[in-house]
Amino acid sequence: MPSSAELRAQAKDLLLKGDTAGGISDLKAYLEAEPDDEGAWLELGAAYAAVGGHWIQACDALRAAVDIDGNVVDARLAYARALLQIKRPDDAAFQLLQAAKVDPDDARVLEELGIVFYEKRLYDKSVVWLTKAISIAPERARSHYAMGLAHEARRDMGGAVAS
């Protein structure tokens, strides 16, 4: 039987080689021995998300990562994205707002907040968060595109065209 460290290394290797099922299996075995490893929970959630159609399992794993260490922005961001896939935008917005408290200058989080608020048809809030994201990372085309959509939804065609 491999040690827990060997299991984790083997899981990462399998995931890198594209063997998602094998990587998931090894990560689950590793987490039985090391249930407090936030990084492994994040990897498991990402693996489930990569498979597609396994969003509930991804949410469960990512929630475990966030529960262990709520200050890991990548875990909250991944969890929010998975929550959106299972149609829980309010919970996704909460996770993103918490991530923004941890790192208020993470343009990915701010952009995602803008997109979540757009999906919730809160276009003014969407513009606020997207404006923050663009001010931090003006090179992110996705933020500009989302901003254009938010302006269009607000019937601000000048802002939409400018974005």
XYZ file of C-alpha atoms in Angstrom:
163
model
C 0.000 0.000 0.000
C 1.490 3.373 -0.985
C 1.983 6.071 1.638
C -0.383 9.042 1.637
C 2.308 11.243 0.070
C 2.842 8.658 -2.678
C -0.925 8.456 -3.268
C -1.152 12.224 -3.682
C 1.806 12.285 -6.069
C 0.317 9.390 -8.028
C -3.056 11.178 -8.200
C -1.438 14.349 -9.549
C 0.502 12.317 -12.106
C -2.656 10.544 -13.278
C -4.537 13.832 -13.569
C -1.704 15.368 -15.589
C -1.783 12.364 -17.920
C -5.535 12.795 -18.444
C -6.636 9.824 -16.333
C -9.265 11.762 -14.406
C -11.014 8.687 -13.005
C -7.744 7.272 -11.684
C -6.707 10.650 -10.279
C -10.048 11.085 -8.546
C -9.851 7.605 -7.080
C -6.352 8.199 -5.714
C -7.258 11.635 -4.361
C -10.244 10.166 -2.546
C -8.012 7.486 -1.037
C -5.466 10.125 -0.051
C -8.150 12.288 1.563
C -9.332 9.355 3.679
C -5.896 9.435 5.300
C -5.433 13.237 5.168
C -8.900 14.809 5.421
C -7.564 18.250 6.407
C -5.577 18.844 3.214
C -7.336 21.842 1.658
C -5.186 21.631 -1.487
C -6.178 18.038 -2.151
C -9.873 18.909 -1.757
C -9.361 21.741 -4.249
C -7.682 19.333 -6.676
C -10.508 16.816 -6.243
C -13.110 19.494 -6.917
C -11.213 20.656 -9.993
C -10.981 17.062 -11.230
C -14.734 16.548 -10.845
C -15.372 19.864 -12.617
C -13.111 18.783 -15.482
C -15.110 15.603 -15.989
C -18.295 17.582 -16.617
C -21.656 16.575 -15.262
C -20.176 15.962 -11.818
C -20.921 19.397 -10.419
C -22.481 18.168 -7.165
C -19.326 16.198 -6.353
C -17.205 19.182 -7.367
C -19.228 21.419 -5.037
C -18.875 18.952 -2.161
C -15.094 18.760 -2.552
C -14.667 22.495 -3.030
C -16.890 23.250 -0.037
C -14.574 21.034 2.028
C -11.576 23.045 0.796
C -13.271 26.317 1.750
C -14.341 24.938 5.133
C -10.749 23.982 5.920
C -9.265 27.324 4.882
C -11.614 30.085 3.845
C -8.702 32.366 2.997
C -7.729 30.466 -0.160
C -9.113 32.605 -2.951
C -8.697 29.907 -5.608
C -10.866 27.513 -3.562
C -13.645 30.078 -3.138
C -13.437 31.035 -6.818
C -13.649 27.409 -7.969
C -16.477 26.716 -5.512
C -18.430 29.731 -6.791
C -18.024 28.588 -10.389
C -19.251 25.106 -9.481
C -22.211 26.579 -7.580
C -23.198 28.467 -10.711
C -23.257 25.197 -12.618
C -25.862 23.802 -10.223
C -27.934 26.997 -10.437
C -27.082 28.494 -7.041
C -26.081 32.049 -7.981
C -26.799 33.514 -4.531
C -24.401 31.069 -2.905
C -21.851 31.740 -5.650
C -22.115 35.489 -5.043
C -21.568 34.920 -1.319
C -18.404 32.886 -1.964
C -17.093 35.537 -4.336
C -17.811 38.364 -1.907
C -15.877 36.436 0.755
C -13.007 35.933 -1.703
C -13.032 39.672 -2.471
C -12.632 40.360 1.249
C -9.583 38.087 1.333
C -7.998 39.666 -1.753
C -9.748 42.842 -2.903
C -7.331 43.205 -5.830
C -7.939 39.820 -7.466
C -9.397 40.792 -10.835
C -10.625 37.233 -11.448
C -12.882 37.413 -8.401
C -14.161 40.887 -9.241
C -14.849 39.853 -12.830
C -16.715 36.759 -11.680
C -18.779 38.866 -9.279
C -19.731 41.138 -12.155
C -20.770 38.140 -14.213
C -22.782 36.606 -11.367
C -24.638 39.869 -10.800
C -25.280 40.086 -14.538
C -26.758 36.576 -14.458
C -28.938 37.649 -11.533
C -30.085 40.638 -13.660
C -28.537 43.098 -11.205
C -26.920 45.081 -13.985
C -25.899 48.136 -11.960
C -24.049 45.916 -9.459
C -22.529 44.042 -12.374
C -21.096 47.266 -13.785
C -19.660 48.243 -10.385
C -17.736 44.978 -10.000
C -16.647 44.820 -13.625
C -15.371 48.386 -13.407
C -13.223 47.355 -10.441
C -11.958 44.293 -12.312
C -11.047 46.335 -15.388
C -9.266 48.966 -13.313
C -7.025 46.245 -11.848
C -6.517 44.153 -14.980
C -7.424 46.166 -18.092
C -6.016 43.455 -20.369
C -8.747 40.937 -19.437
C -10.973 40.803 -22.525
C -13.641 38.803 -20.696
C -14.203 41.696 -18.285
C -14.657 44.146 -21.154
C -17.043 41.796 -22.949
C -19.109 41.262 -19.789
C -19.123 45.019 -19.196
C -20.497 45.554 -22.694
C -23.282 43.069 -22.023
C -24.114 44.727 -18.700
C -24.257 48.163 -20.309
C -26.438 46.802 -23.082
C -28.808 45.265 -20.529
C -28.993 48.677 -18.819
C -29.830 50.184 -22.225
C -26.619 52.198 -22.185
C -25.616 51.651 -25.793
C -22.750 54.157 -25.632
C -21.216 52.271 -22.705
C -21.814 48.964 -24.452
C -20.042 50.101 -27.607
C -17.185 51.623 -25.613
C -16.673 48.363 -23.720
